[in-house]
Coordinates of C-alpha atoms in Angstrom, one line a residue:
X1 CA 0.0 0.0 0.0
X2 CA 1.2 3.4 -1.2
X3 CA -0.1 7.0 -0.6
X4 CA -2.1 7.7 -4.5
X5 CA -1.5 11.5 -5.2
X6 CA -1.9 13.5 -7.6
X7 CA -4.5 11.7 -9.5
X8 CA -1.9 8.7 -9.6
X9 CA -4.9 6.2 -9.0
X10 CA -6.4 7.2 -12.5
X11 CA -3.4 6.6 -14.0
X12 CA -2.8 2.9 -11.8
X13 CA -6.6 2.1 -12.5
X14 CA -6.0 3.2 -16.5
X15 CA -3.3 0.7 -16.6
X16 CA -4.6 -2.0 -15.2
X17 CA -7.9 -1.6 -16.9
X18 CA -6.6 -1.0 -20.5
X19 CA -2.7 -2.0 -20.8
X20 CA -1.9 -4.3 -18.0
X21 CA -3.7 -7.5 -20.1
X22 CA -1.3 -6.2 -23.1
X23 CA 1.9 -7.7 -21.8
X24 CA 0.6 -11.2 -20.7
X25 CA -1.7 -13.8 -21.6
X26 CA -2.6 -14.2 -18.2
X27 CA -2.4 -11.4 -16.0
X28 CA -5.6 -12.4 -14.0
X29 CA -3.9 -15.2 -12.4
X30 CA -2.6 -14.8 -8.9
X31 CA 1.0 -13.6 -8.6
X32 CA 0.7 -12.5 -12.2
X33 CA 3.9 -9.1 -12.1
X34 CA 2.2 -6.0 -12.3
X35 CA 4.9 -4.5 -14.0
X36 CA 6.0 -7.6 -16.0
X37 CA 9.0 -8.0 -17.9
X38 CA 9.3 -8.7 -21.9
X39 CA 11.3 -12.0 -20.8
X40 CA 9.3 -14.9 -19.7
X41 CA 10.0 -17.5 -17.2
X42 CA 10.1 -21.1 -18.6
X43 CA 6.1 -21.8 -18.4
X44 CA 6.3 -18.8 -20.7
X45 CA 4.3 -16.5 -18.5
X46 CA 5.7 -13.1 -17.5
X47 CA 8.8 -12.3 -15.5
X48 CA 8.6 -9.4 -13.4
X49 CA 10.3 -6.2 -14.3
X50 CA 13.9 -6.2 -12.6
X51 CA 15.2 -3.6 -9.8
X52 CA 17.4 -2.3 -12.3
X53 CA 14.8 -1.5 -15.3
X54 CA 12.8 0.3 -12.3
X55 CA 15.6 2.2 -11.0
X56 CA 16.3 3.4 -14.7
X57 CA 13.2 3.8 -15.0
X58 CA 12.9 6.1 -12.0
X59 CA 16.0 7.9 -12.8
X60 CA 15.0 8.5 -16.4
X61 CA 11.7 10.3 -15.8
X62 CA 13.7 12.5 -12.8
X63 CA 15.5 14.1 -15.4
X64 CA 13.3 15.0 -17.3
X65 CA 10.6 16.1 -15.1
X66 CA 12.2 16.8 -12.4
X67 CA 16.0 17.9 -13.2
X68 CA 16.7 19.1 -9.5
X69 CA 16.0 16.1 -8.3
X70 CA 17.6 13.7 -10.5
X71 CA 20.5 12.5 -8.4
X72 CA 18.3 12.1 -5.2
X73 CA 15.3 10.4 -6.2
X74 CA 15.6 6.9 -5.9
X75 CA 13.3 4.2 -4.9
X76 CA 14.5 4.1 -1.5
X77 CA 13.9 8.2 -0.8
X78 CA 10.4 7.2 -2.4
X79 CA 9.9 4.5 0.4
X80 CA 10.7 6.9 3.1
X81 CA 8.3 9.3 1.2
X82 CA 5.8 7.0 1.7
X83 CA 6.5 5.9 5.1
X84 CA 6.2 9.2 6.4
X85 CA 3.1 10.4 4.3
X86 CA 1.2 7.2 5.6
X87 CA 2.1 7.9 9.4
X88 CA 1.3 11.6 9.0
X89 CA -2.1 10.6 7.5
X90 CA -2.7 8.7 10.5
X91 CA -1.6 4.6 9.9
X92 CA 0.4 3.6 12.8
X93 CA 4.2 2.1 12.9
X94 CA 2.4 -1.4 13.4
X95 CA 0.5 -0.8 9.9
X96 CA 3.7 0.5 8.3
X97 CA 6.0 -1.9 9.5
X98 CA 3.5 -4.5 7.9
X99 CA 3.1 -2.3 4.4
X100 CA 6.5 -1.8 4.3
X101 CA 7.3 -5.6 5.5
X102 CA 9.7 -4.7 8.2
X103 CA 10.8 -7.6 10.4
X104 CA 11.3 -5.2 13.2
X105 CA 9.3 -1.6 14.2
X106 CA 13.1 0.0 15.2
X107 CA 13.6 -0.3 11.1
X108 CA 10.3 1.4 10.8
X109 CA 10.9 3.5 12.8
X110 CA 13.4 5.4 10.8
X111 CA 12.5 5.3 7.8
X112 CA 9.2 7.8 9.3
X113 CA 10.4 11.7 9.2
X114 CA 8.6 14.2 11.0
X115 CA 8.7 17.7 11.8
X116 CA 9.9 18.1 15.4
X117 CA 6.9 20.1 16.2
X118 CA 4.8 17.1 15.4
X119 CA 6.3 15.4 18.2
X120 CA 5.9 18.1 20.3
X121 CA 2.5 18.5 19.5
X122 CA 1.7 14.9 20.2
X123 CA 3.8 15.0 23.4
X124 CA 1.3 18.1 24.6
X125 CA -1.3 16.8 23.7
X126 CA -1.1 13.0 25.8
X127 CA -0.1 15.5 28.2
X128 CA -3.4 17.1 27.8
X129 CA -5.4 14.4 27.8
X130 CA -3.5 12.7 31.3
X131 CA -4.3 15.9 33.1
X132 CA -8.1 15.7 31.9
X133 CA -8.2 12.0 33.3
X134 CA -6.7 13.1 36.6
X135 CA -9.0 15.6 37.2
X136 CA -12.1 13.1 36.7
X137 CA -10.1 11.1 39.5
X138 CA -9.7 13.6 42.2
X139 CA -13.1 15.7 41.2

């Protein structure tokens, strides 16, 4: 699971719907590559696409849309991206660590980068919310 932004679940759903059947004879069956490969195992279904077609890929299209971040875009800076998108739109490490398929939360853990303040903020507010509960105690 990945954040979709800018309208990047038309474009997914476009695939799928209208190319993704293009490239194999049977991309409804389970495990079929979403991004398959033009070599085929030995059945003769499709391969998946390798890391390095993707990280070409990747660089490729960073150069030309996005010359400034050519060098520093990489698949990896995209999974911290996404790490840190899902946890500031609310999944917790538990969820990530599973999306991101993390043996242990501590890895998790740093690949999530937030703004100081948002741990500040979360700080005040259990700090918040502990005072309310004392009061109901002693009231």
């Amino acid at each position: 699971m990945v954040p979709l932004i800018n309208g990047a679940d038309r474009t997914l759903r476009w695939f799928i719907e209208d190319v993704w059947g293009q490239f194999d004879d049977d991309h409804t069956r389970p495990g079929a590559p979403l991004f398959p490969s033009e070599r085929k195992n030995s059945d003769g279904s499709s391969r998946r696409v390798g890391d390095d077609a993707l990280r070409n890929g990747l660089a490729a299209a960073a150069e030309a849309h996005l010359p400034g971040w050519a060098d520093t875009l990489t698949p990896h800076v995209l999974r911290h991206f996404c790490a840190s998108e899902l946890y500031l739109g609310g999944l917790d490490l538990l969820g990530i660590q599973e999306v991101l398929g993390h043996s242990w939360i501590a890895t998790t853990m740093r690949y999530i980068h937030v703004q100081q303040t948002r741990v500040e903020d979360a700080w005040v507010s259990g700090q918040q919310r502990a005072a309310k509960r004392l009061e109901g105690l002693m009231g």
